[in-house]
GROMACS .gro file of C-alpha atoms in nm:
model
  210
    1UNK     CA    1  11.089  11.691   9.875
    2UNK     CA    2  10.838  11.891   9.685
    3UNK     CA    3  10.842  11.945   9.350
    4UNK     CA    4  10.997  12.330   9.353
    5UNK     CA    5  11.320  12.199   9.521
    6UNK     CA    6  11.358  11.959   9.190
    7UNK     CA    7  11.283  12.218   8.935
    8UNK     CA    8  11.400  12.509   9.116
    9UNK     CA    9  11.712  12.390   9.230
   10UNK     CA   10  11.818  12.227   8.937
   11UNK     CA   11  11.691  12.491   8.719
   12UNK     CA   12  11.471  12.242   8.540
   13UNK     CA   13  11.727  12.133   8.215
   14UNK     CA   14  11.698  12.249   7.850
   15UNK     CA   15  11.610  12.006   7.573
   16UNK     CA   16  11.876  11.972   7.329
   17UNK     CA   17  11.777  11.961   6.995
   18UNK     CA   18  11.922  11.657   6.797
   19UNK     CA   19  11.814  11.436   6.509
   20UNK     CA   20  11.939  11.106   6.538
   21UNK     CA   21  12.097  10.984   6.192
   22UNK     CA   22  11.859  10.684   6.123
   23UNK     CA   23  11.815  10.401   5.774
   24UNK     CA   24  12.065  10.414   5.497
   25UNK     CA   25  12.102  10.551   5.157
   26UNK     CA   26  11.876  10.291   5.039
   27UNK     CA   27  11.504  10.295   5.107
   28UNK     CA   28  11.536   9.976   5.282
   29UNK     CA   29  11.509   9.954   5.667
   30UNK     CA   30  11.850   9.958   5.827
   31UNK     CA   31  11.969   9.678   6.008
   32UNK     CA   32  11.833   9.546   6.283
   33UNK     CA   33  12.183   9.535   6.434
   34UNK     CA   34  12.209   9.860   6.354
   35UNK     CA   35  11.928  10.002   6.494
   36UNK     CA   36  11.924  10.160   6.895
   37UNK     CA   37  11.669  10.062   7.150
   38UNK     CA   38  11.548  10.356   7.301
   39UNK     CA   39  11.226  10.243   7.433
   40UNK     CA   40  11.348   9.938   7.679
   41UNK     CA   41  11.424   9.984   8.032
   42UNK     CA   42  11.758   9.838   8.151
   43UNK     CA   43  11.701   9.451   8.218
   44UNK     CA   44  11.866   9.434   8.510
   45UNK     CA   45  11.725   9.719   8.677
   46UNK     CA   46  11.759   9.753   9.079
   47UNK     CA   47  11.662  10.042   9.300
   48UNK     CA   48  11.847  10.220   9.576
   49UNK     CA   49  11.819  10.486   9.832
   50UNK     CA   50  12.006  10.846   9.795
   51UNK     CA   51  11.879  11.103  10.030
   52UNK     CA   52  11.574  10.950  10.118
   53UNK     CA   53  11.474  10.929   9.736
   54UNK     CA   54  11.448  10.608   9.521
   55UNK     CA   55  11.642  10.616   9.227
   56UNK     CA   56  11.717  10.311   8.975
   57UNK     CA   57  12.045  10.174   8.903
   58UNK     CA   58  12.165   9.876   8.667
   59UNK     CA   59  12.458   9.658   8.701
   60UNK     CA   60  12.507   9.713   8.333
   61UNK     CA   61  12.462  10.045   8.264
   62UNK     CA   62  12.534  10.223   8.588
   63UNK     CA   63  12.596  10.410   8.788
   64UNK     CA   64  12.926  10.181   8.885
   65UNK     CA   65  13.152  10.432   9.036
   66UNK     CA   66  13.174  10.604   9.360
   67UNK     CA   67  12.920  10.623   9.615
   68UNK     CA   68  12.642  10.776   9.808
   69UNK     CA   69  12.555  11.090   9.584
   70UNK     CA   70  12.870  11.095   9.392
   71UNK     CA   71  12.798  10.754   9.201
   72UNK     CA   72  12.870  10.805   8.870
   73UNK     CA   73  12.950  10.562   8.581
   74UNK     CA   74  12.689  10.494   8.285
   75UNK     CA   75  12.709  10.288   8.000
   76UNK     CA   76  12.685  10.480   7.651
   77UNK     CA   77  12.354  10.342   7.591
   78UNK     CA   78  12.011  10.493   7.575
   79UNK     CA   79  11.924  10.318   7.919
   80UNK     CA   80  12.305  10.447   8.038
   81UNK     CA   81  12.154  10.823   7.962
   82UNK     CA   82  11.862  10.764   8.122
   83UNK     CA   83  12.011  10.652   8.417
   84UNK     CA   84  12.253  10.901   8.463
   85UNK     CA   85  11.964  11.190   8.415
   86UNK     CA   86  11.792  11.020   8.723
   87UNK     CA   87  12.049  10.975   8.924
   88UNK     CA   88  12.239  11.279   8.834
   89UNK     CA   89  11.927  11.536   8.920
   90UNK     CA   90  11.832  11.359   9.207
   91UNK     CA   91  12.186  11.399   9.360
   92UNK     CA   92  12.213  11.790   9.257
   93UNK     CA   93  11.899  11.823   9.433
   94UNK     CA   94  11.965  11.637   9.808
   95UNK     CA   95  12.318  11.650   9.792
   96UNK     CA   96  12.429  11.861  10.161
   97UNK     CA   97  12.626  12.171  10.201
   98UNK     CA   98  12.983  11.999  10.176
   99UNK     CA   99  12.894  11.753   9.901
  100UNK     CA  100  12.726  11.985   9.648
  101UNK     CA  101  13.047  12.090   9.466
  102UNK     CA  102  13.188  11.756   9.387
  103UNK     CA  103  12.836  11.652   9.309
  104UNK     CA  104  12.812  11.908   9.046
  105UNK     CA  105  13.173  11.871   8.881
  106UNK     CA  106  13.086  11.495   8.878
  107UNK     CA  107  12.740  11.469   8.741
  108UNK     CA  108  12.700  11.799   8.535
  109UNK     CA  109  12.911  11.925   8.180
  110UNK     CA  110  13.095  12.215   8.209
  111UNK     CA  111  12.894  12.508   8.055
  112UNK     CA  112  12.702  12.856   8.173
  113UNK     CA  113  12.433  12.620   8.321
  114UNK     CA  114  12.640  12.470   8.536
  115UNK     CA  115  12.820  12.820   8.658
  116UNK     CA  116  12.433  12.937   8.673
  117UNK     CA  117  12.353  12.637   8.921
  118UNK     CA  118  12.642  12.687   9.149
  119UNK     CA  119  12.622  13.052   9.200
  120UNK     CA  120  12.249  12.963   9.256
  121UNK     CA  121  12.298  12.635   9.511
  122UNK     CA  122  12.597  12.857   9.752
  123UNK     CA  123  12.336  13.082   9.818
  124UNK     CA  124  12.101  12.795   9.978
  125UNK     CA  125  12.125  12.559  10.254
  126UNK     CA  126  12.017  12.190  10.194
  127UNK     CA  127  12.052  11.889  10.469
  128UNK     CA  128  11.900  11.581  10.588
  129UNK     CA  129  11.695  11.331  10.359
  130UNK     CA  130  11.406  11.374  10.208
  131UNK     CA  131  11.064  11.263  10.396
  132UNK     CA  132  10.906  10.915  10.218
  133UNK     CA  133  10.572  11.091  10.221
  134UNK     CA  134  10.603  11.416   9.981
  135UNK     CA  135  10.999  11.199   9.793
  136UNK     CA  136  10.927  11.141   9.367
  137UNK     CA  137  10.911  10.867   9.265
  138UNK     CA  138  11.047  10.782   8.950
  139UNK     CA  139  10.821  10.622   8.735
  140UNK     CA  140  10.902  10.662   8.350
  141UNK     CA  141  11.132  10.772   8.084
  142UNK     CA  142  11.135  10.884   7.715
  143UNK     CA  143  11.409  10.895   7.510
  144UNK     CA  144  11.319  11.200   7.263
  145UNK     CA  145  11.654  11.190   7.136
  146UNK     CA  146  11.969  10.976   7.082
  147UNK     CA  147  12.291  10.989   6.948
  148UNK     CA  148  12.632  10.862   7.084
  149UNK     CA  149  12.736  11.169   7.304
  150UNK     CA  150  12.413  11.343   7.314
  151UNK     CA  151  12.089  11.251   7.461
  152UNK     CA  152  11.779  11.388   7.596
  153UNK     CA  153  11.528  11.206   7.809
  154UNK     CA  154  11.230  11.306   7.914
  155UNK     CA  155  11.210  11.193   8.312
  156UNK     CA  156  10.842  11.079   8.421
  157UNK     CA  157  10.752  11.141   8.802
  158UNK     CA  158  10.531  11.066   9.027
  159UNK     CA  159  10.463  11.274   9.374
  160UNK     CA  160  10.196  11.353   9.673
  161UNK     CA  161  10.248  11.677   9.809
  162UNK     CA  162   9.989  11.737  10.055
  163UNK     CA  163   9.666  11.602  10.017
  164UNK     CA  164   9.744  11.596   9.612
  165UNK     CA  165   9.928  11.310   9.404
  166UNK     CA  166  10.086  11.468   9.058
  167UNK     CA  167  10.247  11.331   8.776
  168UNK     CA  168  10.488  11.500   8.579
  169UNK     CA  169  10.788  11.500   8.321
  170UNK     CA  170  11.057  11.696   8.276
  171UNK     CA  171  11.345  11.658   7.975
  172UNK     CA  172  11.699  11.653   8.081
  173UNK     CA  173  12.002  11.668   7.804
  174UNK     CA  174  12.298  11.455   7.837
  175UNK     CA  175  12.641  11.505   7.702
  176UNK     CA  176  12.905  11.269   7.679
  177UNK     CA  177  13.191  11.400   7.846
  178UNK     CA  178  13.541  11.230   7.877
  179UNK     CA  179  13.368  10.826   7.953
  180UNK     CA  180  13.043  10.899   8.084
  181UNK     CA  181  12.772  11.120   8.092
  182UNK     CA  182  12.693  11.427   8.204
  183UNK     CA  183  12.359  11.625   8.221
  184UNK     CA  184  12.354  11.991   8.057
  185UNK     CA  185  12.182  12.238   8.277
  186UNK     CA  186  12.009  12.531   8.153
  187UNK     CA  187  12.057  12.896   8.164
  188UNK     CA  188  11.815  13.054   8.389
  189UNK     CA  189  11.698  13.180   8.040
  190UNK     CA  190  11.680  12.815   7.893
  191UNK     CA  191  11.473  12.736   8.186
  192UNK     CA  192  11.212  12.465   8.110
  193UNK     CA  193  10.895  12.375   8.295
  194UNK     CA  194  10.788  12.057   8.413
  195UNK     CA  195  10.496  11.907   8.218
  196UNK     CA  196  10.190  11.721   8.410
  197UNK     CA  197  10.116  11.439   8.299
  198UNK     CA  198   9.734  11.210   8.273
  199UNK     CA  199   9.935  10.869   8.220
  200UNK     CA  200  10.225  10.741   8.088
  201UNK     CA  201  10.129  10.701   7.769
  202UNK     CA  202  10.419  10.671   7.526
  203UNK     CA  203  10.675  10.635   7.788
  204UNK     CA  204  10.859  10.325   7.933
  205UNK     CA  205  10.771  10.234   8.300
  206UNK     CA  206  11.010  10.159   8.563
  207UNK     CA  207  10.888   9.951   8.750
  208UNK     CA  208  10.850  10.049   9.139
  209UNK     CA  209  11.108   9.975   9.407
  210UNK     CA  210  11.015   9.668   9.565
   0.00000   0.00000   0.00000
């Protein structure tokens, strides 16, 4: 899978815009019970194949529900959100002919960008898994922004496509919807670009299937 069938036919996602409410009305540092980890990967991270493409999972913060391309279930957690953004992307992007429609009412919140995406992804014919040589690989996360139904992460990825290796990010916005949650996609007019990358400097490695 090259990088064009990510971005294009996910649209790439739009950053949402939030400030997390942080400290108290005191000038003292808030609690450290208080405080949300954004920076740590989940503990118990494991990695599984969907499509022919690596993707993390976590026994305690998802996915925990359903199966194949349709697993869904995150914790509402930092590491939940970045999960689900992995997970959710990957299986809007290899998910076959007769899956993509529950894939897309399971993984995606309700909105223009998701009407945008499906009008987009009936027009195109995907099948068969993705070859190991040119699959991402996931490599990295940022959380840019965090609050307890609304999160964007910025998705770190690794990929040879021909004779070239690249390494990119791309931010996807999450939305808690219902009890778990669900990426925003973009407009074709919110359309965002992936970034390259020269390390991962100031993000949080995941650390390679095994």
């Amino acid at each position: 899978m090259t990088l064009p069938r990510i971005s294009c036919l996910t649209s790439a996602v739009a950053v949402v815009l939030i400030a997390a409410a942080c400290g108290s009305e005191s000038s003292d540092t808030a609690p450290a019970e208080e405080q949300i980890d954004t920076a740590s990967a989940p503990a118990d991270l494991e990695w599984r194949t969907v499509g022919g493409v690596d993707v993390p999972s976590s026994p305690s913060a998802g996915p925990s529900t359903g199966s194949g391309v349709t697993r869904h279930g995150y914790d509402k957690t930092p590491q939940g959100a970045v999960l689900a953004a992995i997970n959710g992307q990957t299986a809007l992007a290899v998910a076959d002919d007769r899956t993509w429609p529950e894939v897309v009412n399971t993984v995606t919140a309700p909105g223009p960008g998701r009407d945008a995406f499906a009008v987009a992804r009936a027009a195109v014919t995907v099948a068969g898994a993705v070859p190991q040589a040119s699959a991402p690989r996931f490599v990295g996360f940022d959380v840019t922004a965090y609050e307890p139904d609304a999160s964007t992460a910025a998705v770190s990825v690794a990929q040879t496509i021909g004779e070239d290796s690249q390494l990119y990010s791309y931010p996807v916005a999450l939305q808690w919807v219902g009890d778990d949650w669900r990426i925003v996609l973009p407009t074709p007019e919110e359309n965002i670009d992936a970034a390259e990358l020269d390390d991962l400097a100031g993000y949080t490695e995941l650390k390679a299937a095994s």
